[in-house]
Each structure stands twice: as C-alpha cells, then as structure tokens.
Tab-separated table of C-alpha atoms in Angstrom:
chain	number	residue	atom	x	y	z
A	1	MET	CA	-74.864	-93.522	-54.553
A	2	ALA	CA	-75.450	-97.139	-53.588
A	3	LEU	CA	-76.227	-98.130	-50.026
A	4	SER	CA	-73.320	-100.557	-50.154
A	5	ASP	CA	-70.935	-97.585	-50.468
A	6	PHE	CA	-71.542	-96.621	-46.843
A	7	LEU	CA	-69.198	-97.726	-44.079
A	8	ILE	CA	-71.730	-97.549	-41.249
A	9	PRO	CA	-73.676	-100.793	-41.619
A	10	LYS	CA	-76.703	-100.149	-39.413
A	11	GLY	CA	-78.312	-97.629	-37.108
A	12	TYR	CA	-80.174	-94.420	-37.775
A	13	ILE	CA	-80.726	-93.929	-41.530
A	14	LYS	CA	-82.457	-91.129	-43.422
A	15	SER	CA	-82.486	-90.720	-47.178
A	16	THR	CA	-83.986	-88.389	-49.765
A	17	GLU	CA	-85.070	-91.543	-51.570
A	18	ASP	CA	-87.890	-91.719	-49.022
A	19	VAL	CA	-89.701	-88.684	-50.492
A	20	ALA	CA	-90.832	-87.413	-53.878
A	21	GLU	CA	-88.132	-85.771	-56.017
A	22	LYS	CA	-89.619	-82.275	-55.745
A	23	GLU	CA	-89.511	-82.499	-51.945
A	24	ARG	CA	-85.980	-83.830	-51.635
A	25	LEU	CA	-84.011	-80.629	-51.111
A	26	GLU	CA	-86.387	-79.301	-48.448
A	27	TYR	CA	-86.400	-82.708	-46.790
A	28	TRP	CA	-82.593	-82.752	-46.835
A	29	ILE	CA	-82.352	-79.356	-45.148
A	30	ASP	CA	-84.729	-80.524	-42.418
A	31	MET	CA	-82.741	-83.743	-42.078
A	32	ILE	CA	-79.342	-82.190	-41.536
A	33	CYS	CA	-80.778	-79.741	-39.015
A	34	ASP	CA	-82.267	-82.639	-37.067
A	35	GLU	CA	-79.082	-84.662	-37.284
A	36	PHE	CA	-76.564	-81.936	-36.514
A	37	VAL	CA	-77.357	-78.308	-35.599
A	38	GLN	CA	-79.429	-75.504	-37.147
A	39	LEU	CA	-77.944	-74.877	-40.599
A	40	ASP	CA	-78.667	-73.207	-43.913
A	41	CYS	CA	-78.109	-75.365	-46.971
A	42	SER	CA	-78.123	-74.195	-50.578
A	43	THR	CA	-77.418	-75.843	-53.914
A	44	ASP	CA	-77.730	-75.060	-57.599
A	45	GLN	CA	-78.754	-78.662	-58.224
A	46	LYS	CA	-82.516	-78.230	-58.309
A	47	THR	CA	-83.306	-81.644	-59.823
A	48	ASP	CA	-82.170	-85.131	-58.922
A	49	PHE	CA	-80.815	-83.958	-55.577
A	50	ARG	CA	-79.725	-86.893	-53.442
A	51	GLY	CA	-78.595	-87.278	-49.889
A	52	GLU	CA	-78.363	-89.876	-47.156
A	53	ILE	CA	-77.312	-89.803	-43.514
A	54	ARG	CA	-76.455	-92.785	-41.373
A	55	GLY	CA	-75.684	-92.384	-37.708
A	56	CYS	CA	-74.856	-94.329	-34.571
A	57	GLU	CA	-73.754	-93.427	-31.040
A	58	LEU	CA	-70.336	-94.702	-30.008
A	59	ASP	CA	-70.334	-93.593	-26.368
A	60	ASN	CA	-70.560	-89.834	-25.992
A	61	ILE	CA	-69.450	-89.318	-29.596
A	62	TRP	CA	-72.101	-89.514	-32.304
A	63	ILE	CA	-70.760	-90.861	-35.604
A	64	SER	CA	-72.569	-90.026	-38.826
A	65	GLU	CA	-71.845	-90.792	-42.428
A	66	VAL	CA	-73.116	-88.294	-44.981
A	67	GLY	CA	-73.345	-88.737	-48.730
A	68	ALA	CA	-75.027	-86.101	-50.868
A	69	SER	CA	-75.083	-83.948	-53.983
A	70	ARG	CA	-73.091	-80.724	-54.241
A	71	GLN	CA	-74.073	-78.034	-51.740
A	72	ARG	CA	-73.006	-75.230	-49.426
A	73	VAL	CA	-73.775	-75.427	-45.709
A	74	ILE	CA	-73.663	-72.370	-43.443
A	75	ARG	CA	-73.831	-72.107	-39.668
A	76	SER	CA	-74.587	-68.433	-39.007
A	77	LYS	CA	-74.616	-66.219	-35.924
A	78	LYS	CA	-78.407	-66.085	-36.185
A	79	GLN	CA	-78.671	-69.868	-35.957
A	80	ILE	CA	-76.125	-70.050	-33.151
A	81	ALA	CA	-78.203	-67.553	-31.147
A	82	LYS	CA	-81.154	-69.962	-31.301
A	83	SER	CA	-79.233	-72.921	-29.881
A	84	THR	CA	-77.706	-73.837	-26.528
A	85	GLU	CA	-75.610	-76.864	-27.455
A	86	ARG	CA	-71.878	-76.661	-28.115
A	87	GLU	CA	-69.733	-79.365	-29.588
A	88	PHE	CA	-66.776	-79.935	-31.802
A	89	LYS	CA	-67.460	-81.511	-35.163
A	90	LEU	CA	-64.938	-83.429	-37.166
A	91	SER	CA	-65.376	-83.912	-40.906
A	92	LEU	CA	-63.390	-86.788	-42.392
A	93	GLN	CA	-63.534	-86.817	-46.167
A	94	LEU	CA	-64.233	-90.189	-47.794
A	95	GLU	CA	-64.992	-89.248	-51.410
A	96	ASP	CA	-64.235	-86.196	-53.572
A	97	THR	CA	-63.292	-82.969	-51.775
A	98	GLY	CA	-64.803	-80.643	-49.187
A	99	ILE	CA	-63.884	-77.275	-47.729
A	100	VAL	CA	-64.274	-76.378	-44.035
A	101	SER	CA	-64.079	-72.641	-43.223
A	102	GLN	CA	-64.019	-71.126	-39.718
A	103	ASP	CA	-62.163	-68.436	-37.780
A	104	GLY	CA	-60.638	-66.977	-40.942
A	105	ARG	CA	-59.089	-70.316	-41.958
A	106	GLU	CA	-59.978	-72.710	-44.737
A	107	ALA	CA	-59.207	-76.434	-44.846
A	108	GLU	CA	-59.547	-78.259	-48.149
A	109	LEU	CA	-60.127	-81.927	-47.442
A	110	ARG	CA	-59.269	-84.777	-49.759
A	111	PRO	CA	-60.093	-88.437	-49.075
A	112	GLY	CA	-58.687	-89.424	-45.679
A	113	ASP	CA	-58.112	-85.829	-44.523
A	114	PHE	CA	-60.077	-84.338	-41.649
A	115	ALA	CA	-60.648	-81.043	-39.838
A	116	LEU	CA	-62.418	-79.807	-36.700
A	117	TYR	CA	-64.923	-76.983	-36.313
A	118	ASP	CA	-66.842	-75.497	-33.376
A	119	SER	CA	-70.649	-75.442	-33.479
A	120	ALA	CA	-70.753	-72.315	-31.283
A	121	ARG	CA	-69.008	-70.159	-33.889
A	122	PRO	CA	-69.969	-69.516	-37.529
A	123	TYR	CA	-68.628	-71.941	-40.111
A	124	THR	CA	-69.128	-72.936	-43.729
A	125	LEU	CA	-68.908	-76.304	-45.480
A	126	HIS	CA	-68.625	-76.299	-49.272
A	127	PHE	CA	-68.867	-79.200	-51.711
A	128	ASP	CA	-68.593	-78.603	-55.461
A	129	ARG	CA	-69.461	-82.186	-56.402
A	130	PRO	CA	-71.204	-85.188	-54.860
A	131	PHE	CA	-69.308	-86.175	-51.729
A	132	ARG	CA	-69.169	-88.555	-48.800
A	133	GLN	CA	-67.888	-87.816	-45.279
A	134	ILE	CA	-67.788	-89.203	-41.793
A	135	VAL	CA	-68.850	-86.564	-39.262
A	136	LEU	CA	-68.114	-86.905	-35.547
A	137	GLN	CA	-70.047	-84.866	-32.981
A	138	ILE	CA	-67.761	-84.578	-29.948
A	139	PRO	CA	-68.682	-82.986	-26.576
A	140	TYR	CA	-66.898	-79.652	-26.513
A	141	ASP	CA	-65.205	-80.044	-23.131
A	142	SER	CA	-63.725	-83.449	-23.918
A	143	LEU	CA	-61.482	-81.837	-26.541
A	144	ALA	CA	-61.304	-78.223	-25.351
A	145	GLU	CA	-59.696	-79.236	-22.054
A	146	LEU	CA	-56.778	-80.725	-23.974
A	147	PHE	CA	-55.802	-77.419	-25.578
A	148	LEU	CA	-54.649	-74.081	-24.198
A	149	SER	CA	-56.523	-72.222	-26.974
A	150	PRO	CA	-59.274	-74.441	-28.449
A	151	GLU	CA	-60.151	-71.774	-31.025
A	152	ASN	CA	-56.774	-72.404	-32.681
A	153	ILE	CA	-57.541	-75.973	-33.712
A	154	THR	CA	-60.505	-75.289	-36.008
A	155	ALA	CA	-60.436	-75.440	-39.827
A	156	ARG	CA	-56.948	-76.895	-39.940
A	157	ARG	CA	-56.466	-79.806	-42.329
A	158	VAL	CA	-54.935	-82.935	-40.860
A	159	SER	CA	-53.534	-84.711	-43.868
A	160	ALA	CA	-53.927	-88.446	-44.368
A	161	ARG	CA	-50.413	-88.343	-45.803
A	162	THR	CA	-48.891	-87.762	-42.370
A	163	ALA	CA	-48.289	-90.749	-40.109
A	164	VAL	CA	-50.519	-89.643	-37.231
A	165	GLY	CA	-53.144	-88.258	-39.645
A	166	ALA	CA	-53.343	-91.568	-41.479
A	167	LEU	CA	-53.477	-93.526	-38.217
A	168	THR	CA	-56.340	-91.394	-36.875
A	169	SER	CA	-58.253	-91.409	-40.161
A	170	GLN	CA	-57.953	-95.162	-40.622
A	171	PHE	CA	-58.945	-95.847	-37.030
A	172	ILE	CA	-62.105	-93.714	-37.294
A	173	GLN	CA	-63.065	-95.376	-40.580
A	174	SER	CA	-62.435	-98.831	-39.139
A	175	VAL	CA	-64.620	-98.045	-36.110
A	176	ALA	CA	-67.412	-96.698	-38.331
A	177	GLY	CA	-67.464	-99.956	-40.285
A	178	ARG	CA	-67.735	-102.071	-37.123
A	179	LEU	CA	-70.254	-100.159	-35.042
A	180	ASP	CA	-72.737	-103.016	-35.249
A	181	ILE	CA	-70.421	-105.530	-33.554
A	182	LEU	CA	-68.847	-103.405	-30.798
A	183	SER	CA	-69.843	-104.149	-27.212
A	184	HIS	CA	-70.830	-101.387	-24.781
A	185	GLN	CA	-67.494	-101.722	-22.972
A	186	GLU	CA	-65.549	-101.597	-26.247
A	187	ARG	CA	-67.428	-98.479	-27.343
A	188	GLY	CA	-66.395	-96.585	-24.212
A	189	ALA	CA	-62.718	-97.475	-24.635
A	190	ILE	CA	-62.709	-96.706	-28.353
A	191	ASN	CA	-64.500	-93.401	-27.726
A	192	GLN	CA	-61.575	-92.283	-25.543
A	193	HIS	CA	-58.964	-93.551	-27.993
A	194	ILE	CA	-60.545	-91.450	-30.752
A	195	ILE	CA	-60.332	-88.301	-28.616
A	196	GLU	CA	-56.696	-89.064	-27.754
A	197	LEU	CA	-55.804	-89.678	-31.404
A	198	ILE	CA	-57.466	-86.446	-32.509
A	199	ALA	CA	-55.583	-84.517	-29.812
A	200	LEU	CA	-52.338	-86.209	-30.860
A	201	ALA	CA	-52.966	-85.415	-34.530
A	202	MET	CA	-53.765	-81.766	-33.844
A	203	GLY	CA	-50.876	-81.407	-31.432
A	204	SER	CA	-48.423	-82.836	-33.979
A	205	MET	CA	-49.114	-80.015	-36.440
A	206	SER	CA	-46.176	-77.601	-36.676
A	207	SER	CA	-48.543	-74.616	-36.658
A	208	LEU	CA	-49.842	-75.682	-33.244
A	209	ARG	CA	-46.527	-76.338	-31.527
A	210	GLU	CA	-45.171	-74.220	-28.738
A	211	LEU	CA	-41.616	-72.869	-28.868
A	212	ASP	CA	-40.266	-75.650	-26.677
A	213	GLY	CA	-41.517	-78.284	-29.092
A	214	HIS	CA	-44.247	-79.675	-26.854
A	215	SER	CA	-47.678	-79.793	-28.405
A	216	ILE	CA	-50.337	-77.439	-27.102
A	217	ALA	CA	-52.585	-80.377	-26.265
A	218	ARG	CA	-50.019	-82.175	-24.126
A	219	THR	CA	-48.822	-79.033	-22.390
A	220	ALA	CA	-52.363	-77.984	-21.509
A	221	MET	CA	-53.260	-81.412	-20.126
A	222	LEU	CA	-50.051	-81.604	-18.098
A	223	GLU	CA	-50.794	-78.236	-16.525
A	224	ARG	CA	-54.365	-79.239	-15.696
A	225	ILE	CA	-53.194	-82.456	-14.065
A	226	LYS	CA	-50.546	-80.629	-12.024
A	227	GLN	CA	-53.086	-78.041	-10.856
A	228	TYR	CA	-55.487	-80.823	-9.894
A	229	ILE	CA	-52.753	-82.525	-7.870
A	230	GLU	CA	-51.913	-79.265	-6.065
A	231	ILE	CA	-55.557	-78.890	-5.028
A	232	ASN	CA	-56.074	-82.525	-3.998
A	233	ILE	CA	-52.648	-83.475	-2.642
A	234	ARG	CA	-53.977	-84.060	0.886
A	235	HIS	CA	-56.320	-86.851	-0.231
A	236	PRO	CA	-54.910	-90.403	0.161
A	237	GLN	CA	-57.184	-91.449	-2.727
A	238	LEU	CA	-55.158	-89.295	-5.129
A	239	THR	CA	-53.639	-91.961	-7.373
A	240	PRO	CA	-52.661	-92.094	-11.066
A	241	ALA	CA	-55.803	-94.130	-11.811
A	242	GLN	CA	-58.046	-91.593	-10.041
A	243	VAL	CA	-56.354	-88.658	-11.800
A	244	ALA	CA	-56.809	-90.317	-15.208
A	245	ARG	CA	-60.490	-90.981	-14.527
A	246	HIS	CA	-61.077	-87.389	-13.439
A	247	HIS	CA	-59.521	-86.023	-16.635
A	248	HIS	CA	-61.224	-88.587	-18.908
A	249	ILE	CA	-57.948	-89.881	-20.295
A	250	SER	CA	-56.400	-93.331	-20.240
A	251	GLU	CA	-53.581	-94.200	-17.849
A	252	ARG	CA	-51.482	-95.084	-20.895
A	253	TYR	CA	-51.881	-91.567	-22.310
A	254	GLN	CA	-51.195	-90.121	-18.871
A	255	ARG	CA	-47.951	-92.089	-18.612
A	256	MET	CA	-46.949	-90.790	-22.033
A	257	LEU	CA	-47.560	-87.195	-20.912
A	258	PHE	CA	-45.360	-87.509	-17.841
A	259	ALA	CA	-42.670	-89.498	-19.661
A	260	SER	CA	-41.949	-86.330	-21.638
A	261	THR	CA	-41.068	-84.582	-18.341
A	262	GLY	CA	-38.623	-87.285	-17.268
A	263	THR	CA	-40.706	-88.626	-14.391
A	264	THR	CA	-43.872	-90.547	-13.632
A	265	LEU	CA	-47.123	-89.297	-12.144
A	266	SER	CA	-46.604	-91.521	-9.084
A	267	LYS	CA	-43.229	-89.920	-8.402
A	268	TYR	CA	-44.633	-86.458	-9.071
A	269	ILE	CA	-47.349	-86.979	-6.427
A	270	LEU	CA	-44.887	-88.557	-3.982
A	271	TYR	CA	-42.345	-85.741	-4.300
A	272	LYS	CA	-45.035	-83.087	-3.932
A	273	ARG	CA	-46.225	-84.720	-0.712
A	274	LEU	CA	-42.684	-85.075	0.621
A	275	GLU	CA	-41.919	-81.445	-0.187
A	276	LEU	CA	-44.995	-80.247	1.698
A	277	CYS	CA	-44.129	-82.468	4.675
A	278	ARG	CA	-40.565	-81.130	4.679
A	279	GLU	CA	-41.852	-77.556	4.736
A	280	ALA	CA	-44.210	-78.441	7.587
A	281	LEU	CA	-41.364	-80.020	9.597
A	282	GLU	CA	-39.387	-76.794	9.218
A	283	ASN	CA	-42.333	-74.688	10.379
A	284	SER	CA	-42.024	-73.929	14.100
A	285	ALA	CA	-45.711	-73.051	14.229
A	286	LEU	CA	-46.438	-76.748	13.612
A	287	SER	CA	-44.093	-78.095	16.299
A	288	ASP	CA	-47.029	-79.398	18.352
A	289	TYR	CA	-48.052	-81.694	15.517
A	290	SER	CA	-46.504	-85.152	15.484
A	291	ILE	CA	-44.583	-86.363	12.450
A	292	THR	CA	-47.294	-88.920	11.796
A	293	GLN	CA	-50.000	-86.243	11.905
A	294	ILE	CA	-48.102	-84.153	9.381
A	295	ALA	CA	-47.525	-87.135	7.089
A	296	PHE	CA	-51.161	-88.193	7.195
A	297	SER	CA	-52.349	-84.632	6.570
A	298	TYR	CA	-50.564	-84.706	3.194
A	299	GLY	CA	-51.944	-87.976	1.901
A	300	PHE	CA	-49.651	-90.599	3.425
A	301	ASN	CA	-51.399	-93.432	5.268
A	302	ASP	CA	-48.409	-95.438	6.485
A	303	ALA	CA	-45.928	-93.820	8.893
A	304	ALA	CA	-43.136	-96.302	8.197
A	305	HIS	CA	-43.505	-95.882	4.434
A	306	PHE	CA	-43.424	-92.087	4.817
A	307	SER	CA	-40.305	-92.189	6.993
A	308	ARG	CA	-38.494	-94.471	4.547
A	309	ARG	CA	-39.348	-92.394	1.472
A	310	PHE	CA	-38.525	-89.137	3.267
A	311	LYS	CA	-35.040	-90.423	4.156
A	312	GLU	CA	-34.499	-91.606	0.572
A	313	ARG	CA	-35.399	-88.161	-0.677
A	314	TYR	CA	-33.685	-85.901	1.858
A	315	GLY	CA	-30.939	-88.050	3.384
A	316	ALA	CA	-32.324	-87.848	6.930
A	317	SER	CA	-35.287	-89.292	8.779
A	318	PRO	CA	-38.229	-86.943	9.430
A	319	LYS	CA	-37.210	-86.746	13.128
A	320	GLU	CA	-33.602	-85.951	12.293
A	321	TYR	CA	-34.712	-83.345	9.827
A	322	ARG	CA	-37.031	-81.702	12.351
A	323	ASP	CA	-34.321	-81.779	15.021
A	324	GLY	CA	-31.980	-79.659	12.981
A	325	ASN	CA	-30.782	-81.438	9.865
A	326	ALA	CA	-32.516	-78.981	7.486
A	327	GLY	CA	-30.760	-77.785	4.395
A	328	LEU	CA	-29.880	-81.173	2.986
A	329	CYS	CA	-30.274	-81.390	-0.762
A	330	PRO	CA	-32.866	-83.781	-2.197
A	331	ARG	CA	-31.521	-87.033	-3.545
A	332	ARG	CA	-32.326	-87.706	-7.200
C-alpha cells in the first residue's frame, strides 16, 4: 500500500514499515491499542504483515485512516473492564470490505458505507483481505443525546447508495483529505456538521423510524430541547441561539427540527411564556403581584412588548384578562 493512497495528508503517522518484519504484527497490535482502545488483534498472515495509521484531531472528533493486511479485531468485556473511556466509533470503508459486529447485529461495509459501534460494549471487526478505512472517534454524549436508545444505532450499515449515506460519506472523506488546510474555526464548524450528518443518516434508516415517521434522533432532540425550555423558561437569556449552544447543535439544524412541528423555536418559547403568564393572571393567590412583575418573572423584559403579544395571543390585554375576560381562546 503506497503512502499516496491515503486521504489524510499529514499528522500523526505510524507504520509497520518502521520495524523489522518479524516484529510487525506485535508492533501493529500495540499501535492500534495506543490509537484507539484496548483490543485483541489476530491474523493468519504471519509474514509480510503490513499496516499504517494516520490520524489528526478535527475538534473533539479524532479522525484516523487505517490501511492494513487481513485481520480480526475484538473488543472484549475483559478489555472494557480495564478502561474508563467511552466513545462512539464510526468505520467508513474505503477499500475492499469490512464487517462490524455488535449487539447481535452485523454490518458488512463496502466502499463508501459506514457503521457506528460503542467502545463500552463488546464488538468485533473482521477483514478477510487487505483493507482501508476512515475511523472517527466521537465523544459518546455528542451522539447519544440525539437518540432515544443509543444502543439501537450500532452495527447498522449506512449505505453509500442512499442519498444521505452518500452525502455523509463523501463529506467525511472530503474533510479527511483537507485536514492540513482547515483553520481552527473551520474545524469546529465542520466537527458539528459531521455529527449532524451522522444523526441524519442514522435517523433516515427505516429500521430506526418511529411509528409517526419522525426519526428517533430528531424526536429525542426535540424532547430534550422542550424539557430544557420548561426548566429555564424564566430566564430572559433563553434564546434560540443559547438553546442551540447548550445542546451543541447549529441554529440551522434547530430550525429544521422545529419546522417539522409547524412552528419555530422563538414562537415555542414565546407561547410557553404567555401561557404561564395567563395562568398566573388567573391565579387569585397572585393578585398582589403586578402584571409587570408576573411578565418579568417568566422571562419578558419589556412590559409593552408583553402586553402587545399577550393581546395578540388571547384577544385581550393582560389587565382585561385579569379583570374577568378569562376563557378566551388563543389566536393562531
């Protein structure tokens, strides 16, 4: 395998060519354990074994490119017990085929295909012939929080023949080939785009769809955002930008999530605040509180703005509503 075959142009490089032939397999086993996690590696190719790893950090994703002779890699319970780290790994096949096995499922990967697996549970990687892959090491929480049941997304082949699979695969390969020219700011943005594309690709799989047709990833993220809003609704600083930052997603992806519900996040926050203010105005126990105090206690910071939006929503001013105009239906 020629060095020119690799996509990753620079960065961390280790190769069996650096040691004597009789030491190559042992050196390779040590290498992959250093690069990834504690693993067992076996092969029936006792002579002329070859392997090379190139790696580079994107932001909080580590991207590696692996090319090697045929082998079988096992992550066992014994090895997991020795480690504390947990991450998702993504194998994207570049040459020949590979098999990812975890959680009773098996994904056979052809060039362009990819699959995820969890480092905290046993898995097996099998290669019958010399192969080349891109491997992403992704912080567990950055993907797990996007899914209701993260254990369901492992060892499922995302085919490069599907539109979103091809888009994700091509984007990852393109990034890998340009790691040496990306700025720090670009790396952070691209890091997040990769996570979003992976979530989109996994969520588009029919086997991972909920009955209502919404993907597990989108549904889970929507619920987390709504719960976060419920908890923080009283804070004036609760804005779409702040919510996106907290959940490590882009505002564009956030807009896409709420578009599927027929509203926007800004309206969702506004209507939640108005609803809570309406309930407070109906509550006789809060009659000593001024309308402005109630509005400000639920995140509004402009009395005139609150009064105007309240009237738009409920057809009466806050004072009129408090004075006895309850029961009016919200305006849509």
